[in-house]
PDB file of C-alpha atoms and ligand atoms in Angstrom:
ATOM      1  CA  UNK A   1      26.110   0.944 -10.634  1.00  0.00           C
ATOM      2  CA  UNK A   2      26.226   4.941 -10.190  1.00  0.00           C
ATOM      3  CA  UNK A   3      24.042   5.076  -6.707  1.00  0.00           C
ATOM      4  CA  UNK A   4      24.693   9.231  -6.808  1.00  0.00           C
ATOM      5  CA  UNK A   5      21.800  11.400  -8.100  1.00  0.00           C
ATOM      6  CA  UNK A   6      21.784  14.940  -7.449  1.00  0.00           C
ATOM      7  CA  UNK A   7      24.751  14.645  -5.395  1.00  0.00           C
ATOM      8  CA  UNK A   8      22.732  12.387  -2.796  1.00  0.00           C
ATOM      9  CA  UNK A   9      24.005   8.940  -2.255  1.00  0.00           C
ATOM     10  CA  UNK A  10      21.293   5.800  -2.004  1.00  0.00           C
ATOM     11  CA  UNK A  11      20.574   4.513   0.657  1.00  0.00           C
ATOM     12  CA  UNK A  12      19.976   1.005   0.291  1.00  0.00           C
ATOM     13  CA  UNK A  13      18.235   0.570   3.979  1.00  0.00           C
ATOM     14  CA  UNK A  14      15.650   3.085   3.137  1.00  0.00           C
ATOM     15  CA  UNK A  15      14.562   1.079  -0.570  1.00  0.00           C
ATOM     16  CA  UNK A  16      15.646   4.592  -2.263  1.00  0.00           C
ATOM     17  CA  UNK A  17      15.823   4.355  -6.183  1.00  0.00           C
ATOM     18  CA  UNK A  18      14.912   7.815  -7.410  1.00  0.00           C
ATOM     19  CA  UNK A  19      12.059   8.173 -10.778  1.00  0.00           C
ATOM     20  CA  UNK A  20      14.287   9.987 -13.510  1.00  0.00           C
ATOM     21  CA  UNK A  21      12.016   9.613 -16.190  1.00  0.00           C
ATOM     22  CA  UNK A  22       9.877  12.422 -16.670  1.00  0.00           C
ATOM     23  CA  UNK A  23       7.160  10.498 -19.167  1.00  0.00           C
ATOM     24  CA  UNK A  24       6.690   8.270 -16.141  1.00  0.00           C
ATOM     25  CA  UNK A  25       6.317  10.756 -13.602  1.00  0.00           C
ATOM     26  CA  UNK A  26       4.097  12.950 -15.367  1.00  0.00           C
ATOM     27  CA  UNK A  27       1.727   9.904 -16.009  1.00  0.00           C
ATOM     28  CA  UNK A  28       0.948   9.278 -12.075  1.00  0.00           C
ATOM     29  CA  UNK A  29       0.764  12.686 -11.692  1.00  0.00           C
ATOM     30  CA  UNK A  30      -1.869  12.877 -14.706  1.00  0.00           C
ATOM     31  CA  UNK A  31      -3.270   9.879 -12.590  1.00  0.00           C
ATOM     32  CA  UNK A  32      -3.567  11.194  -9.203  1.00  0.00           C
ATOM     33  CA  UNK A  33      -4.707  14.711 -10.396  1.00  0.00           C
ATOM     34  CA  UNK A  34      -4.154  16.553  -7.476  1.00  0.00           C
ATOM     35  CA  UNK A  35      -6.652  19.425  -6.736  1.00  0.00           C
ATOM     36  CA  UNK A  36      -6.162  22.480  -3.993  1.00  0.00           C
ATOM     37  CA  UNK A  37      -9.193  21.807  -2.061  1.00  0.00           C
ATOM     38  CA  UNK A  38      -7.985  18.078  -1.237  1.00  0.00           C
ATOM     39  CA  UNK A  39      -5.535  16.858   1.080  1.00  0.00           C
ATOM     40  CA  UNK A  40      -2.047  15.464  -0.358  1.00  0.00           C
ATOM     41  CA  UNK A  41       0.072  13.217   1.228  1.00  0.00           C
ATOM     42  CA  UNK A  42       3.400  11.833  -0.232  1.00  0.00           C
ATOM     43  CA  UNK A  43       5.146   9.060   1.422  1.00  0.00           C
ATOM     44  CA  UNK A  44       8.845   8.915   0.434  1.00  0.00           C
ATOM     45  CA  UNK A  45       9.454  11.981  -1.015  1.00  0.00           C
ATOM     46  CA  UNK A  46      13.235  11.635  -1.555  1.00  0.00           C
ATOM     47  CA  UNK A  47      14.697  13.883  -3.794  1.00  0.00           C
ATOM     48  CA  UNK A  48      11.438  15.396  -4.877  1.00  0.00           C
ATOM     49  CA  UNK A  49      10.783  13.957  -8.610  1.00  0.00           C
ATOM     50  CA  UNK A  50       6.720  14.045  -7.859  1.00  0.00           C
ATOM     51  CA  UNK A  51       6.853  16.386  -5.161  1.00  0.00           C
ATOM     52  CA  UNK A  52       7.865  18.832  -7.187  1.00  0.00           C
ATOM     53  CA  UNK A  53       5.583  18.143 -10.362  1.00  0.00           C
ATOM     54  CA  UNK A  54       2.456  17.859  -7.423  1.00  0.00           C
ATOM     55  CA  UNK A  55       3.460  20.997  -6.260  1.00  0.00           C
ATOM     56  CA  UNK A  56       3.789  22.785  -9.672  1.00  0.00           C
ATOM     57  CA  UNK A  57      -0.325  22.119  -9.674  1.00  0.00           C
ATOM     58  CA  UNK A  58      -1.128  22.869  -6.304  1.00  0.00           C
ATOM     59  CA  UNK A  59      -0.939  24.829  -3.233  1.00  0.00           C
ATOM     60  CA  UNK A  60       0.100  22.589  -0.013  1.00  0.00           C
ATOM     61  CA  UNK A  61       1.403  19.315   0.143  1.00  0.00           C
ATOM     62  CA  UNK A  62       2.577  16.752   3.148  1.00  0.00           C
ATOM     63  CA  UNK A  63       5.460  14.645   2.980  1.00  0.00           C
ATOM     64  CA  UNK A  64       6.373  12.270   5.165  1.00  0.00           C
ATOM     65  CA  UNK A  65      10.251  11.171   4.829  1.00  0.00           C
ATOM     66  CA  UNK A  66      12.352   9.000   7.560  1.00  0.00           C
ATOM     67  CA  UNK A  67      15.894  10.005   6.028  1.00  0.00           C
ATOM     68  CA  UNK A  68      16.951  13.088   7.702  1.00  0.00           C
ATOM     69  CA  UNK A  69      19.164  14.409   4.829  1.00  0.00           C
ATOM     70  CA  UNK A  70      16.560  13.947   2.804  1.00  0.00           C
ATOM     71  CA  UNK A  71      14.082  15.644   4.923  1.00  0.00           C
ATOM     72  CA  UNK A  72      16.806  18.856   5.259  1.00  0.00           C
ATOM     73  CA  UNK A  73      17.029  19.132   1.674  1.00  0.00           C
ATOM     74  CA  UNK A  74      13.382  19.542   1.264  1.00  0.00           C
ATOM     75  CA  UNK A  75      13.293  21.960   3.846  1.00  0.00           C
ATOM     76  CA  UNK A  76      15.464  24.408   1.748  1.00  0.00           C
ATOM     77  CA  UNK A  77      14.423  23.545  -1.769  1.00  0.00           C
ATOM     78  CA  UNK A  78      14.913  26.354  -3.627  1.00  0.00           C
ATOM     79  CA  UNK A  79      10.926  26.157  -5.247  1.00  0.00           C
ATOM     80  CA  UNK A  80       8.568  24.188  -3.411  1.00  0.00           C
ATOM     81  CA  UNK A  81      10.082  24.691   0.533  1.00  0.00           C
ATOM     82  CA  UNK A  82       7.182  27.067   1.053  1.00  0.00           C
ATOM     83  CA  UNK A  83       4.426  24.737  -0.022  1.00  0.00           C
ATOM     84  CA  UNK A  84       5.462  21.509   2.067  1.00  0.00           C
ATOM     85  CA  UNK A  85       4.743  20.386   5.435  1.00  0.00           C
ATOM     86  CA  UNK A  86       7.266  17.776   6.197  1.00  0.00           C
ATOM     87  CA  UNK A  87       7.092  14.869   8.699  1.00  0.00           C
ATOM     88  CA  UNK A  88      10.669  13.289   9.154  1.00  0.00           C
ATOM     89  CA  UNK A  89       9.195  10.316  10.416  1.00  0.00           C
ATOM     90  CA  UNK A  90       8.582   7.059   9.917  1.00  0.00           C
ATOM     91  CA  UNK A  91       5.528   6.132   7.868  1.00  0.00           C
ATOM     92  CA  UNK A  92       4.616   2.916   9.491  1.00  0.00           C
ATOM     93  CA  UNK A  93       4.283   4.551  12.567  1.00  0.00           C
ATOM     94  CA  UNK A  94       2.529   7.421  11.014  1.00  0.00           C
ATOM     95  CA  UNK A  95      -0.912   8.875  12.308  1.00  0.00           C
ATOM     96  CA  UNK A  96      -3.002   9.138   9.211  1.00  0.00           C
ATOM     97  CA  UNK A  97      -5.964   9.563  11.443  1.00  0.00           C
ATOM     98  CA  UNK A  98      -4.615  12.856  13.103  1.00  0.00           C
ATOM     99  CA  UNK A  99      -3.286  14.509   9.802  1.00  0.00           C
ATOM    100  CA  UNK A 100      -6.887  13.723   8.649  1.00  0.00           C
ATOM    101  CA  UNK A 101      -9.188  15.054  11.869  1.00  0.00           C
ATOM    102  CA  UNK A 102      -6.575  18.308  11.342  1.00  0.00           C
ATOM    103  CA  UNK A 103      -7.783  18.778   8.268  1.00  0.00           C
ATOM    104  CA  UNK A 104     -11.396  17.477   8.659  1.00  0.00           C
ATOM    105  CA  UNK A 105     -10.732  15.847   5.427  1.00  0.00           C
ATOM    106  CA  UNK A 106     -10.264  12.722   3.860  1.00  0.00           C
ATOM    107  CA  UNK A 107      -6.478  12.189   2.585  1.00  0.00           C
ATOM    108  CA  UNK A 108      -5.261  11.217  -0.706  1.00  0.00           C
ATOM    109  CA  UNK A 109      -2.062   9.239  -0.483  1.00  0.00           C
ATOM    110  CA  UNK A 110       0.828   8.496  -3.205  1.00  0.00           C
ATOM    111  CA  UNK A 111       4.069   7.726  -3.342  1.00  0.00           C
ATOM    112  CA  UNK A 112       7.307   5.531  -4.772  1.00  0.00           C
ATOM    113  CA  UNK A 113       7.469   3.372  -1.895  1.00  0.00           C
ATOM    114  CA  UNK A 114      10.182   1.983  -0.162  1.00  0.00           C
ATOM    115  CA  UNK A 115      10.340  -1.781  -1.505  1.00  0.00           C
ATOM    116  CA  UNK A 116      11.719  -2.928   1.862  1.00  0.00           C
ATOM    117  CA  UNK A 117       8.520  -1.951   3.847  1.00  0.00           C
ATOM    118  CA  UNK A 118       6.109  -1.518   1.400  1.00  0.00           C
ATOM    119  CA  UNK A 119       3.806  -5.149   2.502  1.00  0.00           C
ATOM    120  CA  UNK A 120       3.643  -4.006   6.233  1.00  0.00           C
ATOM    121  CA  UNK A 121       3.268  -0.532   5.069  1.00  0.00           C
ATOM    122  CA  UNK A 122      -0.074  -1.512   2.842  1.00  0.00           C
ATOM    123  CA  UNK A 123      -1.068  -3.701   5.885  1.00  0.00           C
ATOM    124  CA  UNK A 124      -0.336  -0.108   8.309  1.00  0.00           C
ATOM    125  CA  UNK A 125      -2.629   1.974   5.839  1.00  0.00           C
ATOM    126  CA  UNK A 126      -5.619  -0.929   5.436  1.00  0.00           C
ATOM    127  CA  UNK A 127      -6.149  -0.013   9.373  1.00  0.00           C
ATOM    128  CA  UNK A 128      -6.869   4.094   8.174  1.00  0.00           C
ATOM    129  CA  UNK A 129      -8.868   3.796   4.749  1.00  0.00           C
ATOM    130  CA  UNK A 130     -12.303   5.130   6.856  1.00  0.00           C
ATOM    131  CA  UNK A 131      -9.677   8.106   6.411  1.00  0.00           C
ATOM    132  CA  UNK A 132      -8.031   8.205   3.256  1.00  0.00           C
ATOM    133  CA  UNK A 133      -9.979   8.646  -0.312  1.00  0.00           C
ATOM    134  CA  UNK A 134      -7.332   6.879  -2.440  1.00  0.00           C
ATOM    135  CA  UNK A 135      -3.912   5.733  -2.474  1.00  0.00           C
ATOM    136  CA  UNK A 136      -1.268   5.368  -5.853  1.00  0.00           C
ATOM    137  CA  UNK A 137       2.065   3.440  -4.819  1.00  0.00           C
ATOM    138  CA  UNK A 138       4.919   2.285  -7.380  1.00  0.00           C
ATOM    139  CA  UNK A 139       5.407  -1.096  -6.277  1.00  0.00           C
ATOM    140  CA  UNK A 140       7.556  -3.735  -6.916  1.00  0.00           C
ATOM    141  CA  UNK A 141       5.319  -4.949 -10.022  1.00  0.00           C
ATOM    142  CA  UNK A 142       4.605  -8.486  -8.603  1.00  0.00           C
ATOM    143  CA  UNK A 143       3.329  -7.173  -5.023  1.00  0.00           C
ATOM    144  CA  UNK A 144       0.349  -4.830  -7.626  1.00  0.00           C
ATOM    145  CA  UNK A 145      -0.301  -8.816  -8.772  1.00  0.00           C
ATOM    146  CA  UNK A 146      -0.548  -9.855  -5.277  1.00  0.00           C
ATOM    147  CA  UNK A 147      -2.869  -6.954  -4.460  1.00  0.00           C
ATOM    148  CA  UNK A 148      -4.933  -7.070  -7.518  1.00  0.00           C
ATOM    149  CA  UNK A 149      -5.331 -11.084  -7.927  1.00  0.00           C
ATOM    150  CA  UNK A 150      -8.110 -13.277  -7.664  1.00  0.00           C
ATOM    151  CA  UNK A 151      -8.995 -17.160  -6.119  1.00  0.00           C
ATOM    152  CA  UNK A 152      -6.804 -19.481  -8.392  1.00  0.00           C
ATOM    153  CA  UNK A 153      -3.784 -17.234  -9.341  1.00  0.00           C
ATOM    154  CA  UNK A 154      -0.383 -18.332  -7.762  1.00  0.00           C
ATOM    155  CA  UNK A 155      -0.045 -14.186  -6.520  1.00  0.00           C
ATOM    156  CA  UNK A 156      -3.457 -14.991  -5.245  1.00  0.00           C
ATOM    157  CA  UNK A 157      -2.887 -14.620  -0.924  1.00  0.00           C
ATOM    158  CA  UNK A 158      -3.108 -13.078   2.567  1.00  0.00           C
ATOM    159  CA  UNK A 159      -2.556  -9.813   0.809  1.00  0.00           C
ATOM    160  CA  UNK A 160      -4.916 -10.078  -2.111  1.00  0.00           C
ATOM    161  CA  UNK A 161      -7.583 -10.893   0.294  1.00  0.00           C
ATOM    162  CA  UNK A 162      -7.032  -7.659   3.258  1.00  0.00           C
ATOM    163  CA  UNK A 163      -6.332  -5.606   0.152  1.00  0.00           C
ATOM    164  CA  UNK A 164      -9.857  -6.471  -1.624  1.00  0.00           C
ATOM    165  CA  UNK A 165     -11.304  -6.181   1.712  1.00  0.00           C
ATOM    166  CA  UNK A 166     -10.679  -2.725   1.963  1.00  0.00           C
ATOM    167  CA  UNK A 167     -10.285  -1.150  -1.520  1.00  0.00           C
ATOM    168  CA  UNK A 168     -10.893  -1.168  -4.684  1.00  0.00           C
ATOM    169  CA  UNK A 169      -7.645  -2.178  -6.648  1.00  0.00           C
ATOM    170  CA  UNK A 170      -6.842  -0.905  -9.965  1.00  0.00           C
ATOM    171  CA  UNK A 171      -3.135  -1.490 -12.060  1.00  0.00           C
ATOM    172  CA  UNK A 172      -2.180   1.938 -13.047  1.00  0.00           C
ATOM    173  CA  UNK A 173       0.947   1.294 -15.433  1.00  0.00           C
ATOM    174  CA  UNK A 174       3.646  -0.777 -15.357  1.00  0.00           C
ATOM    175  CA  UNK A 175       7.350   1.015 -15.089  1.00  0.00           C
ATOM    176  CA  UNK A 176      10.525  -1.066 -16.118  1.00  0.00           C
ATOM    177  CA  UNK A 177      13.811  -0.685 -13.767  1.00  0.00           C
ATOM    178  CA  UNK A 178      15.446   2.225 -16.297  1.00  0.00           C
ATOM    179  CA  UNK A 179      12.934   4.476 -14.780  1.00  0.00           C
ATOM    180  CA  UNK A 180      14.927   4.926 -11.766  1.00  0.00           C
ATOM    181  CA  UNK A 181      17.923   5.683 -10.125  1.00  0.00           C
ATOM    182  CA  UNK A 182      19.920   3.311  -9.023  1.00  0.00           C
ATOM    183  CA  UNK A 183      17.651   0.973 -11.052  1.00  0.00           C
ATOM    184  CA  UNK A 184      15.893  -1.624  -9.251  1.00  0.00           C
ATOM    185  CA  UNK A 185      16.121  -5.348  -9.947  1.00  0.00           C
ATOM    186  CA  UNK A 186      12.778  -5.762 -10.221  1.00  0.00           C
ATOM    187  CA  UNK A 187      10.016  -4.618 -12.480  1.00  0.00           C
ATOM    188  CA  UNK A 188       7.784  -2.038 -10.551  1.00  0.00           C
ATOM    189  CA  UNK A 189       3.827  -0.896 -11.625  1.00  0.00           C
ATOM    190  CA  UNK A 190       1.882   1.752 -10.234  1.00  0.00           C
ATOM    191  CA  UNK A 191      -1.296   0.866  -8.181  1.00  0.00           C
ATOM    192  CA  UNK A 192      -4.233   2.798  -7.336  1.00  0.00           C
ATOM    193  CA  UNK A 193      -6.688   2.090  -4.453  1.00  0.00           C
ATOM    194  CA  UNK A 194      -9.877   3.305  -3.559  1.00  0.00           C
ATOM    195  CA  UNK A 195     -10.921   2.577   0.289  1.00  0.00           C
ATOM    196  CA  UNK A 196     -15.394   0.983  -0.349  1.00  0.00           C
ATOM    197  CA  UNK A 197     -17.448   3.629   0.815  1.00  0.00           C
ATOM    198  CA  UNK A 198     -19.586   1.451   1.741  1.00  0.00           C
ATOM    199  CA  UNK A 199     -18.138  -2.059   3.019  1.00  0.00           C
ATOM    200  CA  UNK A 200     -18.003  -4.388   0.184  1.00  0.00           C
ATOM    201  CA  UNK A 201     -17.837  -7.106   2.959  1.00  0.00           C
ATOM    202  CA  UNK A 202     -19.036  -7.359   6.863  1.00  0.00           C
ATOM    203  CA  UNK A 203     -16.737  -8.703   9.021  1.00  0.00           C
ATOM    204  CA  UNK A 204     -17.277  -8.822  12.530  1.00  0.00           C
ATOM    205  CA  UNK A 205     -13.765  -9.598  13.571  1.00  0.00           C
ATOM    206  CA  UNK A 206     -11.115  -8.141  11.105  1.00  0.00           C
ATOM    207  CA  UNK A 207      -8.366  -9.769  13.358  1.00  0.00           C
ATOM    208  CA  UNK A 208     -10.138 -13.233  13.086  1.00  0.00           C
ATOM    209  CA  UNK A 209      -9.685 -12.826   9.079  1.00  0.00           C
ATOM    210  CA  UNK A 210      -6.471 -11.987   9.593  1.00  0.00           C
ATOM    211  CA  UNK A 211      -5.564 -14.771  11.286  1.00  0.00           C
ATOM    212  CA  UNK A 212      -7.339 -17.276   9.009  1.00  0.00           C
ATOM    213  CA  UNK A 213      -6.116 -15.937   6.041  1.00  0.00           C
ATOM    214  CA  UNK A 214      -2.627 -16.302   7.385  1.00  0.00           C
ATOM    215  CA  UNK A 215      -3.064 -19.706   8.889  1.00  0.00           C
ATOM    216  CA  UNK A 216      -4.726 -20.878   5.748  1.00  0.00           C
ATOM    217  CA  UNK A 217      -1.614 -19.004   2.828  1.00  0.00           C
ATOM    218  CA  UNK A 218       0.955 -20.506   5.581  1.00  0.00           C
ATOM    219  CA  UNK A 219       0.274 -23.655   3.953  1.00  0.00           C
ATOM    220  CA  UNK A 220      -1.143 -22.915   0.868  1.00  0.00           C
ATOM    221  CA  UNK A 221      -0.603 -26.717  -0.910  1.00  0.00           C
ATOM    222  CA  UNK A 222      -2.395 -28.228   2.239  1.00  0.00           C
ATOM    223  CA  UNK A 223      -6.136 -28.648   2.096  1.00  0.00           C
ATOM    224  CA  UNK A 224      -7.997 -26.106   4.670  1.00  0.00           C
ATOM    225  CA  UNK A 225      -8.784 -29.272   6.447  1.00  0.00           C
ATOM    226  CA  UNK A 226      -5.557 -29.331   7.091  1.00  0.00           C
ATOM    227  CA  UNK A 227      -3.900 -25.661   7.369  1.00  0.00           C
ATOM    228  CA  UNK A 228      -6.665 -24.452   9.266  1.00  0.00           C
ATOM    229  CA  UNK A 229      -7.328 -27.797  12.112  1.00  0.00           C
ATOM    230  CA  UNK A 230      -6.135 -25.233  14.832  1.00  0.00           C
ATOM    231  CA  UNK A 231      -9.228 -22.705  14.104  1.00  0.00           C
ATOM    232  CA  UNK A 232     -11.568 -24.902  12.533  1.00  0.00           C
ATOM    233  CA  UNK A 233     -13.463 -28.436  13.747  1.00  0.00           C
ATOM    234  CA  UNK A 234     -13.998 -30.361  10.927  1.00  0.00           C
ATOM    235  CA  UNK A 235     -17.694 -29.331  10.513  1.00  0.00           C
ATOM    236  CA  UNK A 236     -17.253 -25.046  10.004  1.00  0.00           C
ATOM    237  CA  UNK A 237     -16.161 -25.156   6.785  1.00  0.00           C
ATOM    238  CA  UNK A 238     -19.423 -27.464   5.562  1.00  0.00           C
ATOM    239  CA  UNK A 239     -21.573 -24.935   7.649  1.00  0.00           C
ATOM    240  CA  UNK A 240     -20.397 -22.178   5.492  1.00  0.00           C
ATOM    241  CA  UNK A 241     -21.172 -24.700   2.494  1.00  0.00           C
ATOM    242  CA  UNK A 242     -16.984 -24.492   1.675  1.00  0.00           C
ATOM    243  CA  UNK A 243     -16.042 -27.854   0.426  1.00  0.00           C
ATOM    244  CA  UNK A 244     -12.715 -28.766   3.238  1.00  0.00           C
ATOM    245  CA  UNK A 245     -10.601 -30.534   0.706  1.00  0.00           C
ATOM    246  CA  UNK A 246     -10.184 -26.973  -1.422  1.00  0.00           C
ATOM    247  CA  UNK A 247      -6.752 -24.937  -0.961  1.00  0.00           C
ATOM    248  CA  UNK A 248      -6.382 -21.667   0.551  1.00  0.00           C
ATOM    249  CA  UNK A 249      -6.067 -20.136  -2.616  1.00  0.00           C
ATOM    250  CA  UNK A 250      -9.682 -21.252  -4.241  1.00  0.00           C
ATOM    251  CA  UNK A 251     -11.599 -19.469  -1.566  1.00  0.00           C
ATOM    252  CA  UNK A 252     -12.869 -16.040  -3.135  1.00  0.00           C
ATOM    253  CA  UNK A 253     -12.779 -13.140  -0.737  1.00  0.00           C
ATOM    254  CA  UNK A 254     -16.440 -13.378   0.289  1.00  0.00           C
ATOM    255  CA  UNK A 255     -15.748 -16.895   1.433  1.00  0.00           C
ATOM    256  CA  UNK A 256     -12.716 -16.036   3.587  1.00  0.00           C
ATOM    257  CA  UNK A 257     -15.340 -13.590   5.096  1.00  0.00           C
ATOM    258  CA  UNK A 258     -18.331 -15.472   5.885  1.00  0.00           C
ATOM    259  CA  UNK A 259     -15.603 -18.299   7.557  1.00  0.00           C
ATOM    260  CA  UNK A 260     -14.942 -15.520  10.016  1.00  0.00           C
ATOM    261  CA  UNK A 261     -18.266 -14.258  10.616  1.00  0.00           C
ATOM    262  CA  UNK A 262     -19.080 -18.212  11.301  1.00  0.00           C
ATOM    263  CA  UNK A 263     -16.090 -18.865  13.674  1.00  0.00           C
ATOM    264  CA  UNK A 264     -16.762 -15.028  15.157  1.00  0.00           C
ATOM    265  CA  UNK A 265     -20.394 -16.336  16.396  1.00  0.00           C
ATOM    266  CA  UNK A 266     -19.823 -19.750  17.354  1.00  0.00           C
TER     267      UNK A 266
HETATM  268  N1  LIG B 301       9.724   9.734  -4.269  1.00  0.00           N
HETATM  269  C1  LIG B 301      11.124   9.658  -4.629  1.00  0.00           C
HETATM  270  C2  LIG B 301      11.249   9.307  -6.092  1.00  0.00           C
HETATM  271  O1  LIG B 301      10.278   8.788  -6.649  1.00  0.00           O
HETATM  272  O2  LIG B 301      12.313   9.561  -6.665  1.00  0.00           O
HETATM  273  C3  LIG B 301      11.874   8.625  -3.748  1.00  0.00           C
HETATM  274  C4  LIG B 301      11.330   7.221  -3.782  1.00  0.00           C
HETATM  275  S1  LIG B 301      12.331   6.027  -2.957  1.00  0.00           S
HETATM  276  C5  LIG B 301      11.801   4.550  -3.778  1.00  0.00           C
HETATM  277  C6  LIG B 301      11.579   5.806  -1.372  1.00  0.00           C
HETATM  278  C7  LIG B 301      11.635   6.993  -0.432  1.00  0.00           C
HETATM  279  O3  LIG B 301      11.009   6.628   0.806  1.00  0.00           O
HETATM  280  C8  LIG B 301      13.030   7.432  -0.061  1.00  0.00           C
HETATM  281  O4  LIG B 301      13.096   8.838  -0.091  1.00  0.00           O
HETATM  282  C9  LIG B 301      13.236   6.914   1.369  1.00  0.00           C
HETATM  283  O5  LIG B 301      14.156   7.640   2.128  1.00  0.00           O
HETATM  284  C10 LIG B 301      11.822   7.014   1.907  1.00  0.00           C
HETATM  285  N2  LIG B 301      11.542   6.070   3.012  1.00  0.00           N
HETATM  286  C11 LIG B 301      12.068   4.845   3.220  1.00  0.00           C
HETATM  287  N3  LIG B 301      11.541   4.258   4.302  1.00  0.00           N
HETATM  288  C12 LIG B 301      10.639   5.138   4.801  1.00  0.00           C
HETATM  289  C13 LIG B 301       9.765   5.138   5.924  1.00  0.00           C
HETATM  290  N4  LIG B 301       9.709   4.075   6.746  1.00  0.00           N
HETATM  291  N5  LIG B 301       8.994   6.212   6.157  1.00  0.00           N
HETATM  292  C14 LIG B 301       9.035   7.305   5.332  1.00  0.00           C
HETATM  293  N6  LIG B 301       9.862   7.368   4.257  1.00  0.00           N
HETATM  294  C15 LIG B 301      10.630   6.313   3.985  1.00  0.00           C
END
């Protein structure tokens, strides 16, 4: 497989397969529909296949990019150098909070993630959304199943549940592996999500639904009876009317939530 595109070599540490097809990247663009008064972020820029088609319809636009080379060659791009303020960082460790206050805005987030990261990644960015106003990632196509799925699906899980918690998940498009350079293995679909507003659910302790929701998917073939003994006497789950011999993965979100809220007070 030809890992070379535009005389930059993949690296396969930093999940980089570059979009080549211009149908594709015109779509998310179409989708995101950047505007000048709003405040762009790109995570992953790379070689600048929607960084430059963002920056063909507005003014400004941040990047944040870990590989240095990378980072360099935006720096001097011939077109768009001007119009980019570029972090060479990594974005798990990024502040969205501080790019935000600077701006006194709200960001709006997109990118081609890295495969490798993007679960903790998601995970990094659920702990911002009071700051950001959406987010559209190419994912590996099953992890937009895992964020979009509800009780009863086998994608159904710890991430479906923080993801729903948060945002408002909606499939974009799905994008087969000849869309990129190298081509992934996998198929990959675009994802956009849109932080609530106004909290869909109230949870008093997000790290307590964190941990239940992980305790619980740990063993998701195990009754919560079971998977959850260490958190949970036998009577919680009947005080929250949630029958004990169900699995993790029939508990709807809401559920999951009032569980925590119960444990939380007790
Ligand atoms: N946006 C480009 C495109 O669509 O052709 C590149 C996408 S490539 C899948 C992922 C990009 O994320 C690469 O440029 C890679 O170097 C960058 N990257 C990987 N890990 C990163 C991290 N932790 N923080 C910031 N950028 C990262």
């Amino acid at each position: 497989m030809n890992k070379t595109h535009l005389g930059h070599t993949a690296r396969k540490r930093f999940g980089q397969n570059f979009l080549v097809d211009m149908n594709v990247i015109e779509n998310i663009v179409a989708a995101i529909n950047p505007k000048d008064d709003e405040v762009l972020l790109e995570i992953g820029p790379g070689l600048g296949a929607l960084t430059e088609v963002v920056a063909s319809r507005i003014k400004k636009l941040n990047v944040i990019e870990i590989d240095r080379d990378l980072a360099q060659r935006l720096q001097s791009h011939p077109f768009i150098r001007d119009q980019l303020t570029i972090y060479q960082q990594d974005a798990l460790k990024f502040d969205f909070n501080a790019l935000s206050s600077e701006h006194q805005k709200p960001l709006r987030v997109f990118g081609n993630l890295p495969y490798n990261i993007s679960t903790p990644l998601m995970f990094h960015l659920f702990t911002f959304t009071d700051k950001i106003l959406d987010m559209f990632f190419m994912l590996q196509k099953e992890v937009v199943e895992r964020l979009s799925a509800g009780p009863g699906s086998k994608n159904y899980g710890r991430l479906s549940i923080m993801a729903q918690y948060y945002c408002e998940v909606i499939p974009v498009l799905e994008v087969p592996p000849n869309a990129f350079k190298p081509a992934p293995k996998v198929d990959s679909a675009v994802v956009k999500l849109i932080p609530h507003t106004t909290p869909k659910y109230h949870v008093k302790d997000i790290s307590l639904l964190a941990r239940i929701t992980a305790m619980a998917f740990a063993q998701r073939r195990k009754t919560l009876r079971n998977s959850l003994s260490e958190l949970c006497e036998l009577n919680d789950l009947e005080q929250v009317g949630i029958d004990n011999t169900l699995r993790a993965e029939n508990l709807s979100v809401q559920q999951y939530c009032d569980l925590a809220n119960w444990l939380s007070a007790k």
